[in-house]
Amino acid sequence: MLPNSVQVESSAPSFLSAAQPVSAGPLRQTSFIGIISECREMQKIFNVVEKVARTKSTVLILGESGTGKELIARAVHKLSGRQGRLVPVNCGAIPEEILESELFGHEKGSFTGAISSRIGRFQMADCGTIFLDEIAEMSPKLQVKLLRVLQEHKVEPVGSTRFVDVDVRVVAATNKNLIEEVKAGRFREDLFYRLQVVPVELPPLRERSGDVRLLAQHFLARASKSAGAMELTFSEEVLTRLSNYAWPGNVRELENLIERIAVLSESEKVTEDALPEYVRGVAAECNVIEIGDTLPADGIDFNQLVEQFEAKLIGMALQKTGGNKKAAARLLRLNRTTLVEKIKKKGLEEQVEVSLEEDAPRVIL
Ligand SMILES: Nc1ncnc2c1ncn2[C@@H]1O[C@H](COP(=O)(O)OP(=O)(O)OP(=O)(O)O)[C@@H](O)[C@H]1O
Ligand SMILES: [Mg+2]
């Protein structure tokens, strides 16, 4: 049986001894090698990263897009003390045929266009770390080869009959649910276990208590500093609005929005009108329907009212998540497919328009 999501166990955060806590004025700002957070879950993760970094264990980083997986991978390498380089490979962005030679290298003439032999990224990362990003996108054939490399610490360049020894620390990441991928037969179970020797699951930003405020202020201070402009501050209402929004694009979405606000701001105090509609429009409470203690004398149309109630809840969830159906389903404790069916059935698709740009979702309600 496959395990459920991974819980990182720890007591008091000990990472402060290795990393530099940064204190900026009145803010209780905590930075673990540039990763800002004061949330407990993240501090447990920093603690695990600090512990695991000096070992050779494979680390599997899980989390939604924009939660900071790459930052954690870099932190693992930085604290590892390994002499070699950190070599990132985006397994989802490179076609299968090319990925094999990218990872393991190739011999001259091994395929059309291989005019000279070349070493792969595993060899480039010798004595260092290879960061296999979007690992769930790797083809079954390459998954087999990768498993062999992880077990034998040797790579076989394409078109070669010899094996080359490599001393590489492997860090992998994905925003997919790897357990689901294994169950669906798209990801090898043996490779999954081999990769998740030390699993690290980054919580989405909406579940990190206090971090939206902290990060928003951090990004604003950084943006005003880099522009060499006046020092901007947020009004309390802005910080509340930002904290109420669900951030489907996580820290990346927040970072980009704050940068945009900083560039466009005309006064030192950033007020609510600087926020886009989809952040400002978030309802603070959940008063979706008003119904008295007794039914009206002429009764009610039960089905119609239930329909309206459902439509309203779905609309609110989509608004809160900037049109992201997956995040909305999570807020409503529904399966994504159930939510999608309901949206279709109720003809709500037209009410939601998600921008193609992941970072700037837009909702028209
Ligand atoms: N805790 C944090 N403190 C400061 N900056 C952060 C933090 N988390 C993420 N960021 C910033 O947010 C952006 C996204 O982070 P990163 O690329 O590490 O996310 P990711 O999980 O790898 O995303 P994806 O799944 O889309 O590849 C980066 O610009 C990163 O510097
Ligand atoms: Mg990434």
Coordinates of C-alpha atoms and ligand atoms in Angstrom, one line a residue:
M1 CA 0.0 0.0 0.0
L2 CA 1.2 3.5 -0.7
P3 CA 1.7 6.0 2.1
N4 CA -0.4 9.1 2.4
S5 CA 1.1 12.5 2.2
V6 CA 4.2 12.9 4.2
Q7 CA 4.3 14.6 7.5
V8 CA 7.5 16.2 8.5
E9 CA 8.2 15.6 12.2
S10 CA 10.0 18.0 14.3
S11 CA 9.8 20.0 17.5
A12 CA 11.3 23.4 17.9
P13 CA 12.8 24.8 14.8
S14 CA 16.6 24.4 15.0
F15 CA 17.3 25.8 11.6
L16 CA 18.0 29.2 13.0
S17 CA 21.5 28.0 14.1
A18 CA 22.5 27.2 10.5
A19 CA 20.6 29.8 8.6
Q20 CA 20.6 33.5 9.1
P21 CA 17.4 34.8 10.8
V22 CA 16.7 38.2 9.3
S23 CA 15.0 40.8 11.4
A24 CA 13.7 43.9 9.6
G25 CA 12.4 46.5 11.9
P26 CA 9.1 45.7 13.7
L27 CA 8.5 42.7 11.4
R28 CA 9.1 39.2 12.9
Q29 CA 10.7 38.2 9.7
T30 CA 12.3 34.8 9.3
S31 CA 14.6 33.9 6.5
F32 CA 16.0 30.5 5.8
I33 CA 18.6 31.2 3.1
G34 CA 16.3 33.7 1.5
I35 CA 13.1 31.6 2.0
I36 CA 10.8 33.8 4.0
S37 CA 8.3 32.2 6.4
E38 CA 7.1 32.3 10.0
C39 CA 4.6 29.5 9.6
R40 CA 5.2 26.5 11.8
E41 CA 4.9 23.9 9.0
M42 CA 7.6 25.7 6.9
Q43 CA 9.9 25.9 9.9
K44 CA 9.6 22.2 10.4
I45 CA 10.6 21.8 6.7
F46 CA 13.6 24.1 7.2
N47 CA 14.6 21.9 10.1
V48 CA 14.4 18.8 7.9
V49 CA 16.3 20.4 5.1
E50 CA 19.0 21.4 7.4
K51 CA 19.3 17.9 8.7
V52 CA 19.1 16.1 5.4
A53 CA 21.4 18.5 3.4
R54 CA 24.6 16.9 4.6
T55 CA 23.6 13.4 3.9
K56 CA 23.4 11.9 0.4
S57 CA 19.8 10.9 0.7
T58 CA 17.5 11.6 -2.2
V59 CA 15.0 14.4 -1.5
L60 CA 11.6 14.5 -3.1
I61 CA 9.9 18.0 -2.9
L62 CA 6.2 18.1 -3.4
G63 CA 3.9 21.1 -3.6
E64 CA 1.6 23.1 -5.7
S65 CA 3.1 25.4 -8.4
G66 CA 4.8 28.5 -6.9
T67 CA 5.2 27.1 -3.4
G68 CA 9.0 27.4 -3.5
K69 CA 10.1 23.9 -4.5
E70 CA 13.1 25.2 -6.4
L71 CA 14.1 27.4 -3.5
I72 CA 14.1 24.4 -1.3
A73 CA 16.2 22.4 -3.8
R74 CA 18.7 25.2 -3.9
A75 CA 18.8 25.3 -0.1
V76 CA 19.5 21.5 0.1
H77 CA 22.5 21.9 -2.3
K78 CA 23.8 25.1 -0.6
L79 CA 23.8 23.5 2.9
S80 CA 25.1 20.1 1.6
G81 CA 28.7 21.4 1.4
R82 CA 29.1 19.4 -1.8
Q83 CA 31.9 20.7 -4.0
G84 CA 30.2 20.2 -7.3
R85 CA 27.5 22.2 -9.0
L86 CA 23.7 22.2 -8.7
V87 CA 22.5 21.2 -12.1
P88 CA 18.8 21.7 -12.7
V89 CA 16.9 19.7 -15.4
N90 CA 13.2 20.4 -16.2
C91 CA 12.0 16.9 -17.2
G92 CA 8.7 18.4 -18.4
A93 CA 10.2 20.8 -20.8
I94 CA 12.5 18.5 -22.7
P95 CA 11.2 15.9 -25.3
E96 CA 11.9 12.3 -24.3
E97 CA 14.6 11.6 -27.0
I98 CA 16.5 14.6 -26.1
L99 CA 16.1 14.2 -22.3
E100 CA 17.8 10.9 -22.3
S101 CA 21.0 12.3 -23.9
E102 CA 20.7 15.5 -21.8
L103 CA 20.7 13.4 -18.6
F104 CA 23.2 10.6 -19.5
G105 CA 25.2 12.1 -22.4
H106 CA 25.8 10.5 -25.8
E107 CA 28.5 9.1 -28.0
K108 CA 29.5 10.6 -31.3
G109 CA 27.2 9.2 -34.1
S110 CA 24.8 7.6 -31.7
F111 CA 21.8 9.3 -33.4
T112 CA 21.3 11.7 -36.3
G113 CA 22.9 15.0 -35.3
A114 CA 25.2 13.6 -32.7
I115 CA 28.3 15.0 -34.4
S116 CA 30.4 14.7 -31.3
S117 CA 30.2 12.9 -28.0
R118 CA 28.8 14.9 -25.0
I119 CA 28.6 14.4 -21.3
G120 CA 25.1 14.5 -19.7
R121 CA 23.9 16.5 -16.8
F122 CA 24.5 13.7 -14.3
Q123 CA 28.2 13.9 -15.1
M124 CA 28.0 17.7 -15.0
A125 CA 26.6 17.4 -11.5
D126 CA 29.4 15.0 -10.4
C127 CA 30.2 15.7 -6.7
G128 CA 27.3 18.1 -6.7
T129 CA 23.5 17.9 -6.9
I130 CA 21.1 17.2 -9.8
F131 CA 17.7 18.8 -9.5
L132 CA 15.1 16.8 -11.5
D133 CA 12.2 19.2 -11.7
E134 CA 8.7 18.1 -12.9
I135 CA 9.8 14.5 -12.4
A136 CA 6.2 13.2 -12.9
E137 CA 6.6 14.1 -16.6
M138 CA 9.4 11.7 -17.2
S139 CA 8.6 8.9 -19.7
P140 CA 8.4 5.2 -18.5
K141 CA 11.5 4.3 -20.4
L142 CA 13.6 7.0 -18.8
Q143 CA 12.1 6.2 -15.4
V144 CA 13.7 2.7 -15.7
K145 CA 17.0 4.2 -16.6
L146 CA 16.9 6.7 -13.8
L147 CA 16.1 4.0 -11.3
R148 CA 19.2 2.1 -12.4
V149 CA 21.4 5.2 -12.0
L150 CA 20.0 5.8 -8.5
Q151 CA 20.7 2.2 -7.5
E152 CA 24.1 1.7 -9.2
H153 CA 25.5 5.3 -9.2
K154 CA 26.6 4.8 -12.9
V155 CA 25.3 6.3 -16.1
E156 CA 25.4 4.8 -19.5
P157 CA 25.6 7.5 -22.3
V158 CA 23.3 7.0 -25.3
G159 CA 25.1 4.8 -27.9
S160 CA 27.8 3.7 -25.4
T161 CA 28.5 0.3 -24.0
R162 CA 30.5 1.5 -21.0
F163 CA 29.2 2.9 -17.7
V164 CA 30.6 6.0 -16.1
D165 CA 30.7 6.3 -12.3
V166 CA 28.9 9.4 -10.9
D167 CA 28.7 10.8 -7.4
V168 CA 25.5 12.8 -7.5
R169 CA 23.0 13.9 -4.9
V170 CA 19.5 13.7 -6.4
V171 CA 16.7 16.2 -5.6
A172 CA 13.4 15.8 -7.5
A173 CA 10.3 17.9 -7.5
T174 CA 6.8 17.8 -8.8
N175 CA 3.5 19.6 -8.4
K176 CA 1.6 16.5 -9.3
N177 CA 0.2 14.0 -6.8
L178 CA 2.8 11.2 -7.3
I179 CA 0.8 8.7 -5.4
E180 CA -2.1 9.2 -7.9
E181 CA 0.4 9.0 -10.7
V182 CA 1.6 5.6 -9.4
K183 CA -1.9 4.4 -8.9
A184 CA -2.8 5.4 -12.5
G185 CA 0.3 3.5 -13.8
R186 CA 2.0 6.6 -15.1
F187 CA 4.8 6.6 -12.6
R188 CA 6.9 3.5 -11.4
E189 CA 6.2 2.6 -7.9
D190 CA 9.8 1.4 -7.3
L191 CA 11.2 4.7 -8.5
F192 CA 8.7 6.6 -6.3
Y193 CA 10.0 4.8 -3.2
R194 CA 13.6 5.3 -4.4
L195 CA 13.0 9.1 -4.8
Q196 CA 11.1 9.8 -1.7
V197 CA 13.7 8.7 0.8
V198 CA 13.2 12.1 2.4
P199 CA 10.0 13.6 1.2
V200 CA 9.2 17.3 1.8
E201 CA 5.7 18.5 1.2
L202 CA 5.4 22.3 0.9
P203 CA 2.0 23.6 2.1
P204 CA 0.1 26.0 -0.3
L205 CA 0.4 29.6 0.7
R206 CA -3.3 29.8 1.8
E207 CA -2.5 27.3 4.5
R208 CA 0.6 29.2 5.9
S209 CA -0.7 31.3 8.7
G210 CA 0.7 34.8 8.7
D211 CA 2.9 34.3 5.7
V212 CA 0.9 36.3 3.2
R213 CA 1.4 39.4 5.2
L214 CA 5.0 38.7 5.8
L215 CA 5.8 37.9 2.2
A216 CA 3.8 40.8 0.9
Q217 CA 5.7 43.2 3.1
H218 CA 9.0 41.5 2.1
F219 CA 8.3 41.7 -1.6
L220 CA 7.1 45.3 -1.3
A221 CA 10.2 46.4 0.6
R222 CA 12.4 44.6 -2.0
A223 CA 10.5 46.2 -4.9
S224 CA 10.7 49.7 -3.6
K225 CA 14.4 49.2 -2.8
S226 CA 15.3 47.9 -6.2
A227 CA 13.4 50.7 -7.9
G228 CA 15.3 53.1 -5.6
A229 CA 12.0 54.8 -5.1
M230 CA 10.1 55.9 -1.9
E231 CA 9.5 53.3 0.7
L232 CA 6.0 51.9 0.2
T233 CA 3.8 50.5 2.9
F234 CA 0.4 48.7 2.9
S235 CA -2.7 49.9 4.6
E236 CA -4.1 47.4 7.1
E237 CA -7.1 46.8 4.8
V238 CA -4.8 45.8 1.9
L239 CA -3.0 43.2 4.2
T240 CA -6.4 41.8 5.2
R241 CA -7.6 41.5 1.6
L242 CA -4.4 39.9 0.6
S243 CA -4.6 37.4 3.5
N244 CA -8.2 36.5 2.6
Y245 CA -7.4 35.7 -1.0
A246 CA -6.6 32.0 -1.7
W247 CA -3.5 32.5 -3.9
P248 CA -3.9 29.6 -6.4
G249 CA -0.5 30.5 -7.9
N250 CA 1.0 30.6 -4.4
V251 CA 4.1 32.7 -3.6
R252 CA 4.9 33.3 -7.3
E253 CA 1.4 34.9 -7.8
L254 CA 1.8 37.1 -4.7
E255 CA 5.4 38.1 -5.7
N256 CA 4.3 39.2 -9.2
L257 CA 1.3 41.0 -7.9
I258 CA 3.3 43.0 -5.3
E259 CA 5.9 43.9 -7.9
R260 CA 3.1 45.2 -10.2
I261 CA 1.6 47.2 -7.3
A262 CA 5.0 48.7 -6.4
V263 CA 5.7 49.7 -10.0
L264 CA 2.3 51.4 -10.5
S265 CA 2.0 52.9 -7.0
E266 CA 1.7 56.7 -6.9
S267 CA 1.8 57.2 -3.2
E268 CA 3.7 55.8 -0.3
K269 CA 0.7 54.1 1.2
V270 CA -0.7 51.3 -0.9
T271 CA -4.5 51.3 -0.4
E272 CA -7.2 48.9 -1.5
D273 CA -7.8 50.5 -4.9
A274 CA -4.3 49.3 -5.9
L275 CA -5.6 45.7 -5.7
P276 CA -7.1 43.9 -8.7
E277 CA -10.9 43.1 -8.6
Y278 CA -10.3 39.4 -8.0
V279 CA -8.4 40.1 -4.8
R280 CA -10.6 43.0 -3.6
G281 CA -13.8 41.2 -4.4
V282 CA -13.3 38.4 -2.0
A283 CA -16.2 38.2 0.4
A284 CA -15.1 38.2 4.1
E285 CA -18.0 36.2 5.3
C286 CA -20.0 33.3 4.1
N287 CA -23.5 34.6 4.4
V288 CA -24.8 33.0 1.3
I289 CA -28.4 32.7 1.9
E290 CA -30.9 34.1 4.3
I291 CA -33.6 31.9 5.5
G292 CA -35.8 32.4 8.5
D293 CA -36.7 29.9 11.2
T294 CA -40.0 29.0 9.5
L295 CA -41.0 28.5 5.9
P296 CA -43.2 31.1 4.2
A297 CA -47.0 30.2 4.2
D298 CA -46.9 29.4 0.5
G299 CA -43.8 27.2 0.9
I300 CA -40.6 27.3 -1.1
D301 CA -39.3 25.8 -4.3
F302 CA -36.9 23.4 -2.6
N303 CA -35.0 22.3 -5.7
Q304 CA -34.6 25.8 -7.0
L305 CA -33.3 27.1 -3.7
V306 CA -30.8 24.3 -3.4
E307 CA -29.7 25.0 -6.9
Q308 CA -29.2 28.7 -6.1
F309 CA -27.4 27.9 -2.9
E310 CA -25.0 25.5 -4.7
A311 CA -24.4 28.0 -7.5
K312 CA -23.7 30.8 -5.1
L313 CA -21.2 28.6 -3.1
I314 CA -19.4 27.5 -6.3
G315 CA -19.3 31.1 -7.5
M316 CA -17.8 32.3 -4.2
A317 CA -15.2 29.6 -4.3
L318 CA -14.2 30.3 -7.8
Q319 CA -14.0 34.0 -7.0
K320 CA -11.8 33.3 -4.0
T321 CA -9.4 31.2 -6.0
G322 CA -9.2 33.4 -9.0
G323 CA -11.0 30.9 -11.1
N324 CA -8.8 28.0 -10.3
K325 CA -11.2 25.0 -10.3
K326 CA -8.7 22.7 -8.5
A327 CA -8.3 25.1 -5.6
A328 CA -12.0 25.9 -5.5
A329 CA -12.8 22.2 -5.3
R330 CA -10.5 21.9 -2.3
L331 CA -12.2 24.9 -0.6
L332 CA -15.5 23.2 -1.0
R333 CA -14.2 19.7 0.0
L334 CA -15.4 18.4 -3.4
N335 CA -13.6 16.3 -6.0
R336 CA -12.4 18.4 -8.9
T337 CA -14.4 16.3 -11.3
T338 CA -17.6 16.8 -9.2
L339 CA -17.1 20.5 -9.2
V340 CA -16.4 20.6 -13.0
E341 CA -19.6 18.7 -13.6
K342 CA -21.6 21.1 -11.4
I343 CA -20.1 24.1 -13.1
K344 CA -21.1 22.6 -16.5
K345 CA -24.6 21.6 -15.4
K346 CA -25.3 24.9 -13.9
G347 CA -23.9 26.8 -16.9
L348 CA -21.4 28.6 -14.7
E349 CA -18.5 28.3 -17.2
E350 CA -19.3 31.7 -18.7
Q351 CA -19.1 33.4 -15.4
V352 CA -15.5 32.4 -14.9
E353 CA -12.8 33.5 -17.1
V354 CA -9.3 32.5 -16.2
S355 CA -6.5 34.4 -17.8
L356 CA -4.0 32.3 -19.8
E357 CA -1.3 33.7 -17.8
E358 CA -1.1 31.5 -14.7
D359 CA 0.2 34.3 -12.5
A360 CA -2.7 36.7 -13.1
P361 CA -6.0 34.9 -13.0
R362 CA -9.0 37.0 -13.6
V363 CA -12.6 36.3 -12.7
I364 CA -15.7 37.9 -14.2
L365 CA -18.6 37.3 -12.0
Ligands
LIG1 N1 9.1 31.5 1.1 C1 9.5 32.2 0.1 N2 10.2 33.4 0.3 C2 10.6 34.2 -0.7 N3 10.3 33.9 -2.0 C3 9.7 32.8 -2.3 C4 9.2 31.9 -1.3 N4 8.6 30.9 -1.9 C5 8.7 31.1 -3.2 N5 9.3 32.3 -3.4 C6 9.5 32.9 -4.8 O1 8.4 32.6 -5.5 C7 8.7 32.2 -6.8 C8 8.3 30.7 -7.1 O2 9.2 29.9 -6.3 P1 9.7 28.5 -6.9 O3 10.1 28.7 -8.4 O4 10.7 27.9 -6.0 O5 8.4 27.7 -6.9 P2 8.1 26.2 -7.5 O6 7.3 25.5 -6.4 O7 9.3 25.6 -8.0 O8 7.1 26.5 -8.7 P3 6.7 25.6 -10.0 O9 6.0 24.4 -9.5 O10 5.8 26.5 -10.7 O11 8.0 25.3 -10.6 C9 10.2 32.4 -7.0 O12 10.4 33.7 -7.5 C10 10.7 32.4 -5.5 O13 11.8 33.1 -5.3
MG2 MG 9.9 25.0 -10.0

